[in-house]
Each structure stands twice: as C-alpha cells, then as structure tokens.
mmCIF file of C-alpha atoms in Angstrom:
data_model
loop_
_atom_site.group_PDB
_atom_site.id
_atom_site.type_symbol
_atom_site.label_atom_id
_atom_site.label_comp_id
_atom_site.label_asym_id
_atom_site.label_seq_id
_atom_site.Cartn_x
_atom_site.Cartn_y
_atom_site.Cartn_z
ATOM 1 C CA UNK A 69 -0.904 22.309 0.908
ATOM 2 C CA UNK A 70 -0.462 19.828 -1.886
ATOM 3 C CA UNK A 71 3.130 21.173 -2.678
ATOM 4 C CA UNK A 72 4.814 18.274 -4.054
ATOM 5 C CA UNK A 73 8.544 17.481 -3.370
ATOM 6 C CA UNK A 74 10.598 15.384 -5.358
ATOM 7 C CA UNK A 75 14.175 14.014 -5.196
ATOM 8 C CA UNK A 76 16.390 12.688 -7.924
ATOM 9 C CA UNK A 77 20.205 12.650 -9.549
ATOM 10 C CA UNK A 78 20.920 14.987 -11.935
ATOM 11 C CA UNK A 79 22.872 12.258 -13.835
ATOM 12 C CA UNK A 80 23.263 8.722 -14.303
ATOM 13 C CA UNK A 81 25.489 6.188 -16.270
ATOM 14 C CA UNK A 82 23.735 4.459 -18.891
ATOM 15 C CA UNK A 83 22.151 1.399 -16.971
ATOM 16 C CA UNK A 84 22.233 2.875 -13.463
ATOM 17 C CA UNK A 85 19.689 2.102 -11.336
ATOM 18 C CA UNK A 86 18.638 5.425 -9.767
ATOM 19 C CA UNK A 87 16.506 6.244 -6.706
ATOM 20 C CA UNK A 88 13.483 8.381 -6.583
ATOM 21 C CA UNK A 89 12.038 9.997 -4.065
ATOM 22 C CA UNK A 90 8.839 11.573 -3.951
ATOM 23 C CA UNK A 91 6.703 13.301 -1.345
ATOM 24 C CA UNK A 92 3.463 15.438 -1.654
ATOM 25 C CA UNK A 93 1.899 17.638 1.520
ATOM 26 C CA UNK A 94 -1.834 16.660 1.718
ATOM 27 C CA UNK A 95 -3.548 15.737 5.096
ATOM 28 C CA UNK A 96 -5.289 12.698 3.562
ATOM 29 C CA UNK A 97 -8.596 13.010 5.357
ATOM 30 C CA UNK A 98 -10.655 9.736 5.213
ATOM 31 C CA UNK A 99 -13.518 11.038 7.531
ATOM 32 C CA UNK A 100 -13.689 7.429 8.848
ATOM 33 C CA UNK A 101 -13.412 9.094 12.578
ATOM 34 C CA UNK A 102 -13.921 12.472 12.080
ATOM 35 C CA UNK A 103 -15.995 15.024 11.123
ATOM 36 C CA UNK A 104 -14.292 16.733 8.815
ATOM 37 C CA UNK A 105 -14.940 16.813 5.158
ATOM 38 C CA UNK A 106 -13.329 13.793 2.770
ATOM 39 C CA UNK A 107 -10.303 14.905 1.408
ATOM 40 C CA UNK A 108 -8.219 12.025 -0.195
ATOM 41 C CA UNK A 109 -5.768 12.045 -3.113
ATOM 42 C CA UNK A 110 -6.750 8.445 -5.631
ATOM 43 C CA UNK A 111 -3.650 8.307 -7.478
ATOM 44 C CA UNK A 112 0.033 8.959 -8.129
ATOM 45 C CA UNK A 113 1.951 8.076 -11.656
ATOM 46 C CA UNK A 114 5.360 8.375 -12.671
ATOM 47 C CA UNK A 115 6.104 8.890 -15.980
ATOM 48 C CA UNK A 116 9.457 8.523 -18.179
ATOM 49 C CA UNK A 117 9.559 10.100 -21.693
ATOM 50 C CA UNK A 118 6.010 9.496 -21.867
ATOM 51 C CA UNK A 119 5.794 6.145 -20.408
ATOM 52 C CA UNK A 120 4.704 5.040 -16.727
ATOM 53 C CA UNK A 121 7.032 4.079 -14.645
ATOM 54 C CA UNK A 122 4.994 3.241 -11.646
ATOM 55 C CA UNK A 123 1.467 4.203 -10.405
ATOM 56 C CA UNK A 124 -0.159 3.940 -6.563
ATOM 57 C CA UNK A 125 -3.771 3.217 -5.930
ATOM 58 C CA UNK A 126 -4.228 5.248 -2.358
ATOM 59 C CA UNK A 127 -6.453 3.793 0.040
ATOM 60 C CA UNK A 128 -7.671 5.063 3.498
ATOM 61 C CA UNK A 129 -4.713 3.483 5.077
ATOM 62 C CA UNK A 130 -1.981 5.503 2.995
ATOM 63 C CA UNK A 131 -0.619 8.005 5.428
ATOM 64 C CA UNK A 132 -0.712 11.631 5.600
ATOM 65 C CA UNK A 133 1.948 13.630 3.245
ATOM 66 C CA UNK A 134 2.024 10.463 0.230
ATOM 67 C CA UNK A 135 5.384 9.420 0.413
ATOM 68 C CA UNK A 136 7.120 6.915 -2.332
ATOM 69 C CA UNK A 137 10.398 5.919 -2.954
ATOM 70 C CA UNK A 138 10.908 3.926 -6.427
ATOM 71 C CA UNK A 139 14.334 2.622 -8.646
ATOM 72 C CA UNK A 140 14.183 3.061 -12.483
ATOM 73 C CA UNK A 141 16.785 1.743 -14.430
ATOM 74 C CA UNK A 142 18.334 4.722 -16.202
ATOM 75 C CA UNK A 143 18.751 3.660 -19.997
ATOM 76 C CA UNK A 144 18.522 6.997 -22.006
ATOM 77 C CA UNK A 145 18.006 10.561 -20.605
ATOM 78 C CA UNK A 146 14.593 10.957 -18.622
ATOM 79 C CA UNK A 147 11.780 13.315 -18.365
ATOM 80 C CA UNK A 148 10.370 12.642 -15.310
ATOM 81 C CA UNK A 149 6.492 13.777 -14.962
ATOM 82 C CA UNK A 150 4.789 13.160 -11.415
ATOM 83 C CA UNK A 151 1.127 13.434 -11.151
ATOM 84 C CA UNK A 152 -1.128 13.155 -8.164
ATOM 85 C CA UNK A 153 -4.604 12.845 -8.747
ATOM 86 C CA UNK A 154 -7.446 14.041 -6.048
ATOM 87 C CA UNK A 155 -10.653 11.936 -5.515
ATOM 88 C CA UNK A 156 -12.582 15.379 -7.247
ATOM 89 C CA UNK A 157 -10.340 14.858 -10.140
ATOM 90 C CA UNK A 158 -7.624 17.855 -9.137
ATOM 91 C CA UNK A 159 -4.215 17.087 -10.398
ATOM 92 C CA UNK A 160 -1.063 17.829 -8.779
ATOM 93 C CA UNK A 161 2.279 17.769 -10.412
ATOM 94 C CA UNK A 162 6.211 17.798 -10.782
ATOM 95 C CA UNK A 163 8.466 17.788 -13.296
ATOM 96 C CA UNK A 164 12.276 16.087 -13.015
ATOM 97 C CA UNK A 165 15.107 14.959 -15.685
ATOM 98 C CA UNK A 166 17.844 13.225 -15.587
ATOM 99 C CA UNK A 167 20.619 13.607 -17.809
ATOM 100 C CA UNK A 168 22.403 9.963 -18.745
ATOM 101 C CA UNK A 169 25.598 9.559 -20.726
ATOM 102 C CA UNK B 207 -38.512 -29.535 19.108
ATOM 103 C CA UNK B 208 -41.345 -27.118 21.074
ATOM 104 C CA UNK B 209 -41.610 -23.606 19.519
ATOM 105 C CA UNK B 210 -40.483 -22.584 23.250
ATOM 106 C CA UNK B 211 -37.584 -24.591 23.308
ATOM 107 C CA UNK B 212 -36.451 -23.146 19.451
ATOM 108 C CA UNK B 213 -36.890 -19.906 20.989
ATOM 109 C CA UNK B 214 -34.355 -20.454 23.980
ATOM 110 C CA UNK B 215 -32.258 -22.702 21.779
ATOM 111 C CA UNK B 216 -31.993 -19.312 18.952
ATOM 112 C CA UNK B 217 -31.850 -17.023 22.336
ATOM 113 C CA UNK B 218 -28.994 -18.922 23.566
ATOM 114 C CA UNK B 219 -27.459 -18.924 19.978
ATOM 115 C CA UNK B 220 -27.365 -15.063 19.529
ATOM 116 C CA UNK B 221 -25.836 -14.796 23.127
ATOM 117 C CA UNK B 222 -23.010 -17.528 21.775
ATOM 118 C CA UNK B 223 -22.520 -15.319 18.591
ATOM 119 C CA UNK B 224 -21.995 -11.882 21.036
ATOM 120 C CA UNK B 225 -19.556 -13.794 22.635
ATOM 121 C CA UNK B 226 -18.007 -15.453 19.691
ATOM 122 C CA UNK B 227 -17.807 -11.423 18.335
ATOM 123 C CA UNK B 228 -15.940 -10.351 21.772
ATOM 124 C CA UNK B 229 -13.107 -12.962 21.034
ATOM 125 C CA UNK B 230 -12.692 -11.958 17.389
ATOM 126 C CA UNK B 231 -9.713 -9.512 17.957
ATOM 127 C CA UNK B 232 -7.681 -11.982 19.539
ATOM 128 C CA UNK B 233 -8.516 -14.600 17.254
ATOM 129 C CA UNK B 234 -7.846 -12.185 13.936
ATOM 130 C CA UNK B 235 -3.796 -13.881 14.221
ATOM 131 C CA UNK B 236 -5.342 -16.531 12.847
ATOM 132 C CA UNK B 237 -8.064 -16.157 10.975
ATOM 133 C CA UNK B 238 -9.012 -13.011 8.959
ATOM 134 C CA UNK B 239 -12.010 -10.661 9.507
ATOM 135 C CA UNK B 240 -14.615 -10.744 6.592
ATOM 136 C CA UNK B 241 -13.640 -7.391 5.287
ATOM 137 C CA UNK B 242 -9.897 -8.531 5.213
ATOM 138 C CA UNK B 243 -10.330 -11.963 3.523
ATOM 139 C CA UNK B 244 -12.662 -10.531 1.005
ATOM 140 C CA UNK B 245 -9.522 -7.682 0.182
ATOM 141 C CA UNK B 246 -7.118 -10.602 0.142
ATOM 142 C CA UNK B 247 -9.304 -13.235 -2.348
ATOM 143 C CA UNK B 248 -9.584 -9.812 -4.515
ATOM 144 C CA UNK B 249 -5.853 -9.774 -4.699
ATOM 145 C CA UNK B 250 -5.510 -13.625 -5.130
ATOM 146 C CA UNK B 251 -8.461 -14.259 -7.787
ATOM 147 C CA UNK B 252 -8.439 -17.852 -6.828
ATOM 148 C CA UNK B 253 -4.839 -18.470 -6.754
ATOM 149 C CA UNK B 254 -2.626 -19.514 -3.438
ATOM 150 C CA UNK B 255 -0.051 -17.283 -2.086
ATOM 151 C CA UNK B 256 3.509 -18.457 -1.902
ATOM 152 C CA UNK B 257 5.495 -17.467 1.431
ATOM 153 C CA UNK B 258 8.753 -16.655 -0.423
ATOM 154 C CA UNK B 259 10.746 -14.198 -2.648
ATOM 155 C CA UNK B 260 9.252 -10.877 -0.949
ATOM 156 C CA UNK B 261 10.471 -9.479 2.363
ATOM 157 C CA UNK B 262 8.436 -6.636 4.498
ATOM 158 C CA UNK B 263 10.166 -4.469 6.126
ATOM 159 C CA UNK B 264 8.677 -1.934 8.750
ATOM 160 C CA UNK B 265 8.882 -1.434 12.151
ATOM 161 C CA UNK B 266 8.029 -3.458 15.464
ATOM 162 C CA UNK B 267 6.917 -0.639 17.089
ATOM 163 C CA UNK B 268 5.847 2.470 16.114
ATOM 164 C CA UNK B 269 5.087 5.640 18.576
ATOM 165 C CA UNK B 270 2.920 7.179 15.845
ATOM 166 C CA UNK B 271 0.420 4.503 14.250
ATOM 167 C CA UNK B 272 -0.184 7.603 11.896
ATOM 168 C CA UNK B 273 3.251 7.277 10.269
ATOM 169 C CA UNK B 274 4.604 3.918 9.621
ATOM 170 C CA UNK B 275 7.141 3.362 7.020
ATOM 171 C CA UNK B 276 7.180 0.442 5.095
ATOM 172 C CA UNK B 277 9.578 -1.010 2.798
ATOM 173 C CA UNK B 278 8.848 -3.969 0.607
ATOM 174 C CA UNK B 279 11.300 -5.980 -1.530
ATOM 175 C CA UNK B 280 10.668 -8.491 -3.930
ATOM 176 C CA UNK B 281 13.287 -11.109 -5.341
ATOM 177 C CA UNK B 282 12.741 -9.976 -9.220
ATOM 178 C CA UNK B 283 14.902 -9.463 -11.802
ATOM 179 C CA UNK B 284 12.477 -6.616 -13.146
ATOM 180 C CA UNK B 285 12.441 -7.510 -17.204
ATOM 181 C CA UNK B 286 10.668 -7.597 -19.263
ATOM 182 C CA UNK B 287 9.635 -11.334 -19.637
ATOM 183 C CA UNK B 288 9.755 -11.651 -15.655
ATOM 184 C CA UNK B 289 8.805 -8.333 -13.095
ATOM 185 C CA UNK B 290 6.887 -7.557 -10.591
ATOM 186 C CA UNK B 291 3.658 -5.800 -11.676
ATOM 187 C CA UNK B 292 1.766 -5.105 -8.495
ATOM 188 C CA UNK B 293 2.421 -4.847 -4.508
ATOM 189 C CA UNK B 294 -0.610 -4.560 -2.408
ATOM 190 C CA UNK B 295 -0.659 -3.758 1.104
ATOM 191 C CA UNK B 296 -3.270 -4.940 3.590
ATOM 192 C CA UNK B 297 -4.337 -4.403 7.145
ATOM 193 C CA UNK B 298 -5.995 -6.618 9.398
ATOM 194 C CA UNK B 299 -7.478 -4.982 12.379
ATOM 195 C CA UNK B 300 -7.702 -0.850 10.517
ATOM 196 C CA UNK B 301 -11.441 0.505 9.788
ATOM 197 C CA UNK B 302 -10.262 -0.426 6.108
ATOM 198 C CA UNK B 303 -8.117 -2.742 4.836
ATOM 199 C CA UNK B 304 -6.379 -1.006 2.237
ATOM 200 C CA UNK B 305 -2.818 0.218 2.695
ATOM 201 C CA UNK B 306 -2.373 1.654 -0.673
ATOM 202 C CA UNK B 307 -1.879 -0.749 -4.088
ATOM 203 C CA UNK B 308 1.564 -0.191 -5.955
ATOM 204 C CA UNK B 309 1.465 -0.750 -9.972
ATOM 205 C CA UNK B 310 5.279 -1.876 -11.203
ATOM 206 C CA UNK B 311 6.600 -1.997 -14.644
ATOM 207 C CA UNK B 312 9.768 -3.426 -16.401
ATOM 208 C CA UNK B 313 11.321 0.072 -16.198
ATOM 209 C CA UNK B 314 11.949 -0.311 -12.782
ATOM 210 C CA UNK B 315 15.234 -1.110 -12.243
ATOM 211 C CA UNK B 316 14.202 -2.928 -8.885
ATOM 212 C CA UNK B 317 11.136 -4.567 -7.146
ATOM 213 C CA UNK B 318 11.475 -2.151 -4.051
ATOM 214 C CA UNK B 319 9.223 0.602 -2.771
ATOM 215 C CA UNK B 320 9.556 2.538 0.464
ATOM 216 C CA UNK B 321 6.145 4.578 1.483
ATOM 217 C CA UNK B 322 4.224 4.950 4.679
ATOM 218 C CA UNK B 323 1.018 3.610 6.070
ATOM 219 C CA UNK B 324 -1.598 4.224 8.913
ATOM 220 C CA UNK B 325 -2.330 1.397 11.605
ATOM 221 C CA UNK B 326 -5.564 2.081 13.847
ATOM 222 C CA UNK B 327 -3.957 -0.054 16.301
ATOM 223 C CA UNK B 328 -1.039 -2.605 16.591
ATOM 224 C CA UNK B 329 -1.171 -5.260 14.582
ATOM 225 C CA UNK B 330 -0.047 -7.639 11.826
ATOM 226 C CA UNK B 331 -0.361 -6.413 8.090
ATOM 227 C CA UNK B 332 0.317 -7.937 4.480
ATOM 228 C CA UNK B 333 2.223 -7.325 1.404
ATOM 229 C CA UNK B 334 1.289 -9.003 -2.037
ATOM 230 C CA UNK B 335 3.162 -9.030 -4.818
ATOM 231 C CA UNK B 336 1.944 -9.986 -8.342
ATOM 232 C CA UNK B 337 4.633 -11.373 -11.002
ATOM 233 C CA UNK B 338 4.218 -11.230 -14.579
ATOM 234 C CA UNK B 339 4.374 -15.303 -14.615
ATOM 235 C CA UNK B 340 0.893 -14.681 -13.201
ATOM 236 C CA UNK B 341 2.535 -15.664 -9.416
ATOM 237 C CA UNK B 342 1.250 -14.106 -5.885
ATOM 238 C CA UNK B 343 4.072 -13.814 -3.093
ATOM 239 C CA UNK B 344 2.982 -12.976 0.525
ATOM 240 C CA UNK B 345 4.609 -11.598 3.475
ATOM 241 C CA UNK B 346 3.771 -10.423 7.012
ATOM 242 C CA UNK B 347 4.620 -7.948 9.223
ATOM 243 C CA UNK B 348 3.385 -6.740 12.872
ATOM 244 C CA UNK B 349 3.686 -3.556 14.642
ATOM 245 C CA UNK B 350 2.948 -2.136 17.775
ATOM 246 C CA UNK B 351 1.687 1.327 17.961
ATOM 247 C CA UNK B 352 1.647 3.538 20.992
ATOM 248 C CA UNK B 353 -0.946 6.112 19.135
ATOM 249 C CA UNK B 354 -3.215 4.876 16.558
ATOM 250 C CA UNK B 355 -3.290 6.438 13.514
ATOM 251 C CA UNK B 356 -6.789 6.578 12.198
ATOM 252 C CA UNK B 357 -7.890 9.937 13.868
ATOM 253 C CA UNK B 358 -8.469 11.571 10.068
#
C-alpha cells in the first residue's frame, strides 16, 4: 500500500513541454457507506527545484489509487519531489529529475 | 383562518414537500441540490461562470462508477501574467460533491490534467477553472455508470 509510481522523460530540450505521470496505491476509504475505518490521503504537491508545480486538494469523490497526469514546461534541469499527504498527517513520497540541455 | 383548517392546510403542505423531495433527482438537470450549489457559490465567490475556453473530457458511460477518468483542458497560455490557477471538479447527485480541487501554476507548460473520479450513480458533473485575470470558466459532463462507485 501507498507505493507511489511515477512516470517521466529522462530528458528534455530546453522549453519542452513534458508529461508527468503520477500514480499512488491507496484504497481511499471515505466511510460514507461502509464500515470501515476513514482512510483518505488530503493532498498531493509537485515540486520543481524547490518550487510547486501543482498541488490537488482530494475530496471523497477522488478515486481509489490517486492518479494525476500534469505538463511542466521544461526550462532548466528539474528535481522533481512528489509528496502525498494522509488526513493523519503521514507523508508519502517520490523523487524524479529530468536532465534538460 | 380556523386553527383546524391551519392544521390541514400545514398537513397538506408537508405531504406537498415529500412529494416535491421524490421529484428532486429528476429535477437535479436543472437545478442543483443544496449541498451542490453551496460547493459551486464557494468556487464562484459571487462571480458568474462563463461557458467557454475549458473542455471536459470523460466518458459517457462508464462500467465502473468507481473509476472514471477525467481529462480537463483549459484554453490558457499558462504565463505568468495569464494561467490557470485552479480546476475544481464537482458532482451533482454523489454523497459529496467534491471531485478533488487542482492548484495550477505558471510552470505548467499547459492547462491540462488527466485524473480519475468516483460517481455514486450516473450523472452530470462540473469542472471550474479559475484564471489569474480573476475569471471562472465552466463545463459539463454526464456519465452513465453501470456500478456505482461509492461503496468505500
């Protein structure tokens, strides 16, 4: 559980626009209809060298196994950090870079 | 008016509301639940939605309401002066409204996200997006689901 998975280029020419896909294993459980415990990830950020890229409020309609796909515009070589956050404050994460030149 | 006819007249009033409540599915094409509208004036903060410059793409029907991907595009040039800086996605007939709320920045090199959602039940959702001009841009979508996906 909560392995994430993440897919990106290993390069880019300066001004690309690359794609970024990103996928985490968690069941999501709202416990709107069931009686099992809550057990919801909040939040998901990407960051580039530091800066966010994009972030994802989850609510109880985000599906099972969060799932994003994203395009950054690839200026300068990037270190990619992805973070999911759990409602009990757990964090999740994954690491990427892309080389550009 | 007697006190015995007020009494049949608020009688016959709460059995015109528990009808009124049976047609409300239906009728949710139109207009919005409570729950819904008061998601959607959150997202608006007073200001009217323009029908334009965002597409939503997902599905007309889906076999698992569980799963149902969703792309949204917005017509943005994604600078800085001029980007996209948030998509929300609502539901109008789940337990909750809330689809999940996206959070874009200029260093995106387009306004386009692909994720999935959960839909109790067939049914038409919404996608928001918020421009940096200060702009809201609106789009529908609805899908039919064989299984509903709110069993979690």
């Amino acid at each position: 559980m909560s392995t994430p998975r993440i897919r990106l280029p290993e390069t880019a020419a300066p001004g690309d626009v690359i794609e970024i896909r990103t996928l985490i294993d968690h069941e999501m459980i709202t416990a709107v209809s069931s009686s099992a415990p809550r057990d919801m990830l909040s939040r998901f950020e990407a960051t580039m060298n530091g800066e966010t890229v994009i972030a994802v409020d989850y609510a109880n309609g985000s599906a099972a196994n969060p799932t994003l796909t994203f395009f950054v515009r690839a200026e300068a070589p990037g270190d990619f950090v992805f973070t999911w956050t759990h409602e009990d404050g757990t964090t999740f994460t994954a690491e990427g870079t892309v080389e550009v030149g | 008016m007697t006190t015995l006819d007020r009494r049949m007249f608020l009688t016959g009033a709460a059995a015109g509301a528990s009808l009124i409540l049976v047609q409300v599915t239906p009728a949710t094409a139109q207009g919005l639940t409570p729950d819904v509208q008061a998601a959607v004036d959150a997202i608006l903060a007073g200001r009217t939605p323009i029908d334009a410059g965002i597409t939503l793409d997902a599905p007309v029907s889906a076999d698992n309401g569980a799963q149902v991907p969703v792309t949204v595009i917005v017509d943005s040039p994604m600078t800085e002066d001029d980007h996209v800086t948030a998509i929300h996605l609502v539901a109008t007939l789940n337990p909750a409204p809330g689809l999940g709320s996206f959070h874009l920045t200029p260093r995106l090199g387009r306004a386009e996200i692909f994720t999935r959602v959960r839909l109790a039940e067939g049914q038409q959702f919404l996608a928001f997006a918020e421009t940096s001009d200060g702009r809201v841009l609106r789009a529908a979508a609805r899908t039919a689901v064989t299984i509903g996906g709110c069993s979690t």
